[in-house]
PDB file of C-alpha atoms in Angstrom:
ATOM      1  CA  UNK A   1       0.000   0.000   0.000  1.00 95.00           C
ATOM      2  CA  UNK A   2       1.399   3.214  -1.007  1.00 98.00           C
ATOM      3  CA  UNK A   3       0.838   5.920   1.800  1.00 98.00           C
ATOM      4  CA  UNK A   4       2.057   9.217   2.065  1.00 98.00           C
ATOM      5  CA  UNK A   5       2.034  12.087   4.453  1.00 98.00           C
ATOM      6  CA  UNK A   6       0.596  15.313   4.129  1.00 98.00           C
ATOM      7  CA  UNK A   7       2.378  17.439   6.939  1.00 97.00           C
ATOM      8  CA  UNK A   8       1.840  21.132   8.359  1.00 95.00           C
ATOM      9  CA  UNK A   9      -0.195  23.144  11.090  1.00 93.00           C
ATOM     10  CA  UNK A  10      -3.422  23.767   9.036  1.00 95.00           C
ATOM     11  CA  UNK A  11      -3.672  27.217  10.875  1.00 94.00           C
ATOM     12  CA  UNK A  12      -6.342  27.155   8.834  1.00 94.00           C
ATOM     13  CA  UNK A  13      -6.190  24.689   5.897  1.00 96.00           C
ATOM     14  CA  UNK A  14      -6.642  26.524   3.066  1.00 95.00           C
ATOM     15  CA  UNK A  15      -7.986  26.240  -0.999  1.00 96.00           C
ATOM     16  CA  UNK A  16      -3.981  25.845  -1.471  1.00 95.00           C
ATOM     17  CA  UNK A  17      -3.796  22.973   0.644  1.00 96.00           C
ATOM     18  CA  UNK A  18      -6.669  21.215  -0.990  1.00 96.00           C
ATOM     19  CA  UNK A  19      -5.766  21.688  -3.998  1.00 96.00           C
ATOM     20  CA  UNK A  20      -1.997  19.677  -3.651  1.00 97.00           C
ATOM     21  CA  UNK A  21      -4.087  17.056  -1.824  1.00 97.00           C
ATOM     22  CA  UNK A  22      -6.734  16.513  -4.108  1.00 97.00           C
ATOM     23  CA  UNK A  23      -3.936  16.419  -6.879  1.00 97.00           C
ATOM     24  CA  UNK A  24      -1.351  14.186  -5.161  1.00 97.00           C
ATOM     25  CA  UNK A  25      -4.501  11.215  -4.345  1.00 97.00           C
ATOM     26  CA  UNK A  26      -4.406   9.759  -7.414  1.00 97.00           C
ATOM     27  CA  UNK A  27      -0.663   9.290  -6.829  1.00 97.00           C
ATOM     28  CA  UNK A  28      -1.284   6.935  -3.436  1.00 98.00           C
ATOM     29  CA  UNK A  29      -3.479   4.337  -2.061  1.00 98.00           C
ATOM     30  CA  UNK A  30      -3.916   6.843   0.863  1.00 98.00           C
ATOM     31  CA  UNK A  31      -2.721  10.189   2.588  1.00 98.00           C
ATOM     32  CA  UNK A  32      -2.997  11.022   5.824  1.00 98.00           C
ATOM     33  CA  UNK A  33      -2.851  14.553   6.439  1.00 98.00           C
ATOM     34  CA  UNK A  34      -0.357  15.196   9.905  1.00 98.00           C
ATOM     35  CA  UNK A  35      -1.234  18.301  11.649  1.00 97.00           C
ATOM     36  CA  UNK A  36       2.024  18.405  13.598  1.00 93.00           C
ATOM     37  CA  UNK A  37       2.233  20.274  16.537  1.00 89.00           C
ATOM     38  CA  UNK A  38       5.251  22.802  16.502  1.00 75.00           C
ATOM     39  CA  UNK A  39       5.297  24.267  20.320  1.00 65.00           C
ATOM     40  CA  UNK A  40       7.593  27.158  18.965  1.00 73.00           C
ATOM     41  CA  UNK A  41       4.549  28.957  17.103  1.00 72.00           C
ATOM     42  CA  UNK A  42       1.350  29.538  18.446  1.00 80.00           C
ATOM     43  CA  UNK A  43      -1.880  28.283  17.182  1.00 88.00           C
ATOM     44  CA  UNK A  44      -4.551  30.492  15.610  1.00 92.00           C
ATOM     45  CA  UNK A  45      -7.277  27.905  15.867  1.00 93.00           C
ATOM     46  CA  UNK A  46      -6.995  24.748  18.498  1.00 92.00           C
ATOM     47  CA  UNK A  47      -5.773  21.543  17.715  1.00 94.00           C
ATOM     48  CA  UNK A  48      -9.392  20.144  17.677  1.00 95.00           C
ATOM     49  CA  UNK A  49     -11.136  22.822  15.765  1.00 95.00           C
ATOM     50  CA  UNK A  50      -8.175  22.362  12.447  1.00 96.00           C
ATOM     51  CA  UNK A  51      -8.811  18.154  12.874  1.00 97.00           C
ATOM     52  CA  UNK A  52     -13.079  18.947  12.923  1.00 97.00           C
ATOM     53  CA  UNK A  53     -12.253  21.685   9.917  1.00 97.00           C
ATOM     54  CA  UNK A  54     -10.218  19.259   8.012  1.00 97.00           C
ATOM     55  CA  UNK A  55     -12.445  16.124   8.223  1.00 97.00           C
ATOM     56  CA  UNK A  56     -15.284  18.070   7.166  1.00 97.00           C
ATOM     57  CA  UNK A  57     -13.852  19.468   4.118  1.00 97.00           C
ATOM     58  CA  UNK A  58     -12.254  15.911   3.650  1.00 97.00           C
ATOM     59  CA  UNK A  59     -15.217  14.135   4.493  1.00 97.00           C
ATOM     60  CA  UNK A  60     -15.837  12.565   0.726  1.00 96.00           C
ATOM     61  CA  UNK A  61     -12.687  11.249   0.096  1.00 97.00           C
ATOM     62  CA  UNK A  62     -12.201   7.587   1.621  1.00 97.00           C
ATOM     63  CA  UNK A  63      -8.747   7.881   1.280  1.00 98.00           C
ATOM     64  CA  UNK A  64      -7.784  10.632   3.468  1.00 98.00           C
ATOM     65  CA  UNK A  65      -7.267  10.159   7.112  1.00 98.00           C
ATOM     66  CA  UNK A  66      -6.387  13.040   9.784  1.00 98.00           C
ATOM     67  CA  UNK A  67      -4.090  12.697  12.236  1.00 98.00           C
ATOM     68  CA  UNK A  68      -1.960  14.312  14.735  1.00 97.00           C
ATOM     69  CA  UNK A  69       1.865  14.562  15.319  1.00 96.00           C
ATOM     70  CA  UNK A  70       4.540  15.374  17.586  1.00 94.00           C
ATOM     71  CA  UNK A  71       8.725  15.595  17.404  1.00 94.00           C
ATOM     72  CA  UNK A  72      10.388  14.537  13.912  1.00 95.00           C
ATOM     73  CA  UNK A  73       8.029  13.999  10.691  1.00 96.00           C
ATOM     74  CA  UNK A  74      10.158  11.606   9.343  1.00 97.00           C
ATOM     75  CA  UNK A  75       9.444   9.368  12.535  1.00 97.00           C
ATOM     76  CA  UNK A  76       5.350  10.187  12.115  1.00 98.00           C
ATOM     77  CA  UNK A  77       5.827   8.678   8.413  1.00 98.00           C
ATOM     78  CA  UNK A  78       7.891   5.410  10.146  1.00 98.00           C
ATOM     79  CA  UNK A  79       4.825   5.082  12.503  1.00 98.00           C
ATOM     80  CA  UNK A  80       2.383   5.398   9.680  1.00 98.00           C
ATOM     81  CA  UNK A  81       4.386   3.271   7.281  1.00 98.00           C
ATOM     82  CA  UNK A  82       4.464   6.628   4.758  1.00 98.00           C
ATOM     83  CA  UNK A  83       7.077   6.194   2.601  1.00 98.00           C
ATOM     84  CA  UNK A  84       6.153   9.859   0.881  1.00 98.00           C
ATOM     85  CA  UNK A  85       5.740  12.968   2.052  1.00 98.00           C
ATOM     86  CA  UNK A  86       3.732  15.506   0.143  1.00 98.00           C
ATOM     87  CA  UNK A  87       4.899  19.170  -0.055  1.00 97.00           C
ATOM     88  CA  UNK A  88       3.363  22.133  -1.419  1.00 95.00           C
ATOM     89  CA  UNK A  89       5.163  24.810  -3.322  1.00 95.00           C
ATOM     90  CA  UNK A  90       4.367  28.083  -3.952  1.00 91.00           C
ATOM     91  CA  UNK A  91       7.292  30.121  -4.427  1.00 89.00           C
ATOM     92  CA  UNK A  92      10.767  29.973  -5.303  1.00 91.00           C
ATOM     93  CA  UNK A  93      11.686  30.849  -1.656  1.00 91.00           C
ATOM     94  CA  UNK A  94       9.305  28.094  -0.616  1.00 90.00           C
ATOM     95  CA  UNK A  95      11.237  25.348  -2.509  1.00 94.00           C
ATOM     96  CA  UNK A  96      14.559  26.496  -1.703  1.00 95.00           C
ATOM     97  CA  UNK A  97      13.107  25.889   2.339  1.00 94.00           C
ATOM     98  CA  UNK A  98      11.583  22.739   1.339  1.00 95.00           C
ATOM     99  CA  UNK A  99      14.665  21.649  -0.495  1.00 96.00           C
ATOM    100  CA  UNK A 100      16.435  22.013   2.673  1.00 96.00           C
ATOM    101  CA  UNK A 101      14.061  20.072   4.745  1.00 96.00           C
ATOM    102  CA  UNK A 102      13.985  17.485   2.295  1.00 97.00           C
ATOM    103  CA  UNK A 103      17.893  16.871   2.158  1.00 97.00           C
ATOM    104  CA  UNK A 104      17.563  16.689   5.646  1.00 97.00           C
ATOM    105  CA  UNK A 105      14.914  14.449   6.202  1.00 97.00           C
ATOM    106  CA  UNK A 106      16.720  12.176   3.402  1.00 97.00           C
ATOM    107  CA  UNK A 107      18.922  12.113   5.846  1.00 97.00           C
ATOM    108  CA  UNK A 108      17.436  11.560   8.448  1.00 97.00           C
ATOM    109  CA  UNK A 109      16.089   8.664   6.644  1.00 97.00           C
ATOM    110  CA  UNK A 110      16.241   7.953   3.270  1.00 98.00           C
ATOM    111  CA  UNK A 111      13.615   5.885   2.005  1.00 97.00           C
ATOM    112  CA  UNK A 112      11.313   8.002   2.446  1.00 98.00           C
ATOM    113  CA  UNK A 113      10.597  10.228  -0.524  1.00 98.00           C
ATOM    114  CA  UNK A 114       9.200  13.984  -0.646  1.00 98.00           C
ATOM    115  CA  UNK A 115       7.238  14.795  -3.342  1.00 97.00           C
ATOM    116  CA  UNK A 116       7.005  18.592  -4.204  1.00 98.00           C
ATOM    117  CA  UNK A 117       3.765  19.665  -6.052  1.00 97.00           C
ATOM    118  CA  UNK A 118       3.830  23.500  -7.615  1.00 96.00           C
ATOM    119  CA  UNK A 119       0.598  24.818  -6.525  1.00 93.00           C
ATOM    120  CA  UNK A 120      -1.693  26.390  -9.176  1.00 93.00           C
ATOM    121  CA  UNK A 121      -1.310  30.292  -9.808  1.00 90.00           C
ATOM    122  CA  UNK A 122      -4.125  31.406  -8.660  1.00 90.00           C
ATOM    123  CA  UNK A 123      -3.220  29.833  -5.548  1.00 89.00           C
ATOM    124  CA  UNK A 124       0.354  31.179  -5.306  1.00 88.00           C
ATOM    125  CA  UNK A 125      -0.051  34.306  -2.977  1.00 88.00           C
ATOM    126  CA  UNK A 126      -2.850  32.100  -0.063  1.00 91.00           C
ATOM    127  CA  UNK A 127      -0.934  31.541   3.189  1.00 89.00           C
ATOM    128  CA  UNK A 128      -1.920  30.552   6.176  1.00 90.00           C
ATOM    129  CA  UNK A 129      -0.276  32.886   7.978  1.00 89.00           C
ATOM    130  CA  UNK A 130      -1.905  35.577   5.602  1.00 92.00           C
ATOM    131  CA  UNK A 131      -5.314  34.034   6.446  1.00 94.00           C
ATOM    132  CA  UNK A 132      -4.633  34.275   9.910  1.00 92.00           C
ATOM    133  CA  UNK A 133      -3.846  37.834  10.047  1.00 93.00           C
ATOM    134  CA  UNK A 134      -7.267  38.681   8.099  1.00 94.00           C
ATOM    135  CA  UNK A 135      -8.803  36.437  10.659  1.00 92.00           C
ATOM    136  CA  UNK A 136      -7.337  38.111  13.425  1.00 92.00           C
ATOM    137  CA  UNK A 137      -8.129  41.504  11.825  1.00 95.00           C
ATOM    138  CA  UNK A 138     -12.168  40.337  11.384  1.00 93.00           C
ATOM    139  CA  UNK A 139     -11.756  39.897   7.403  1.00 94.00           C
ATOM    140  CA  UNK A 140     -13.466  37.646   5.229  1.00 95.00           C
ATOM    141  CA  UNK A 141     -11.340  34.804   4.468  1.00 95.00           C
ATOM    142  CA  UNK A 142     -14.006  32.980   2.643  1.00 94.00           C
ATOM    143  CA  UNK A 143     -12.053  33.003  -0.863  1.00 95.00           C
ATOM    144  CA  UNK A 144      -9.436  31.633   0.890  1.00 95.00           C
ATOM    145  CA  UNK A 145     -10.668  28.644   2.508  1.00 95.00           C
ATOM    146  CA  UNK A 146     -12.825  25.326   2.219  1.00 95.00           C
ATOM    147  CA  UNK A 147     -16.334  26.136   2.530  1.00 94.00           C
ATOM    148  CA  UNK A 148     -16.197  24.230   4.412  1.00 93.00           C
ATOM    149  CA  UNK A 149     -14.032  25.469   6.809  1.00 92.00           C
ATOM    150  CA  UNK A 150     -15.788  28.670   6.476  1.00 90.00           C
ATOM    151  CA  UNK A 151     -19.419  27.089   7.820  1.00 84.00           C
ATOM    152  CA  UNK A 152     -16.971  25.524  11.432  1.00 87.00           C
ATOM    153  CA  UNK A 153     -15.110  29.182  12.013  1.00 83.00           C
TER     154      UNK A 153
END
């Protein structure tokens, strides 16, 4: 079975996120999407509100499973038996980061494959960390996420 993980903080999950995902499932038997908890940033929305958002916006798509992580990614894909990870790029600044993460977790152990997928134009300039300053700031964000997400905010 060919699984791979779909890593970040989903602070919120975006239309760029679901876009790579929906793109990369043909590519697997199943993704689980890893919302890994990084205690040097702090969290927007709360660990169980981004796991309700994302199963709801997920909720048609047998192969997708949500879970959550702590410490190295590379060990959540050993405990999950992922043997991919799935990356999102959306800038040239982006892959040069990812690039580095990758080398490292190649590293850190190498069969385990990322797999970088360019994200559409019109999806170039959504960040989460853009969203979340709207949100913070009382904007509409609804162009920018799931609906979705949109109906559990």
């Amino acid at each position: 079975m060919k699984i791979a993980l779909f890593p970040g903080s989903f602070d919120p999950v975006t239309k760029a996120h679901v876009d790579i995902l929906k793109r990369a499932l043909p590519l697997f038997d199943k993704v689980v999407i890893g919302i890994g908890l990084n205690s040097t940033k702090a969290a927007y929305l709360n660990l169980e509100k981004r796991k309700e958002i994302l199963r709801a916006v997920f909720a048609d798509e047998p192969k997708v499973e949500v879970q959550t992580y702590e410490g190295l990614t590379v060990e959540f894909c050993k405990k999950i038996d992922a043997k991919y990870m799935i990356r999102g790029i959306r800038t040239v600044s982006d892959f040069e980061y990812e690039k580095a993460i990758a080398q490292m977790n190649h590293a850190l152990a190498p069969d385990i494959e990322s797999i970088f997928i360019v994200s559409k134009p019109g999806y170039s300039s959504i960040s989460s960390t853009i969203v979340r300053d709207i949100m913070r700031n009382n904007g509409d964000v609804s162009q920018f996420i799931p609906k979705e997400a949109v109906n559990l905010l």
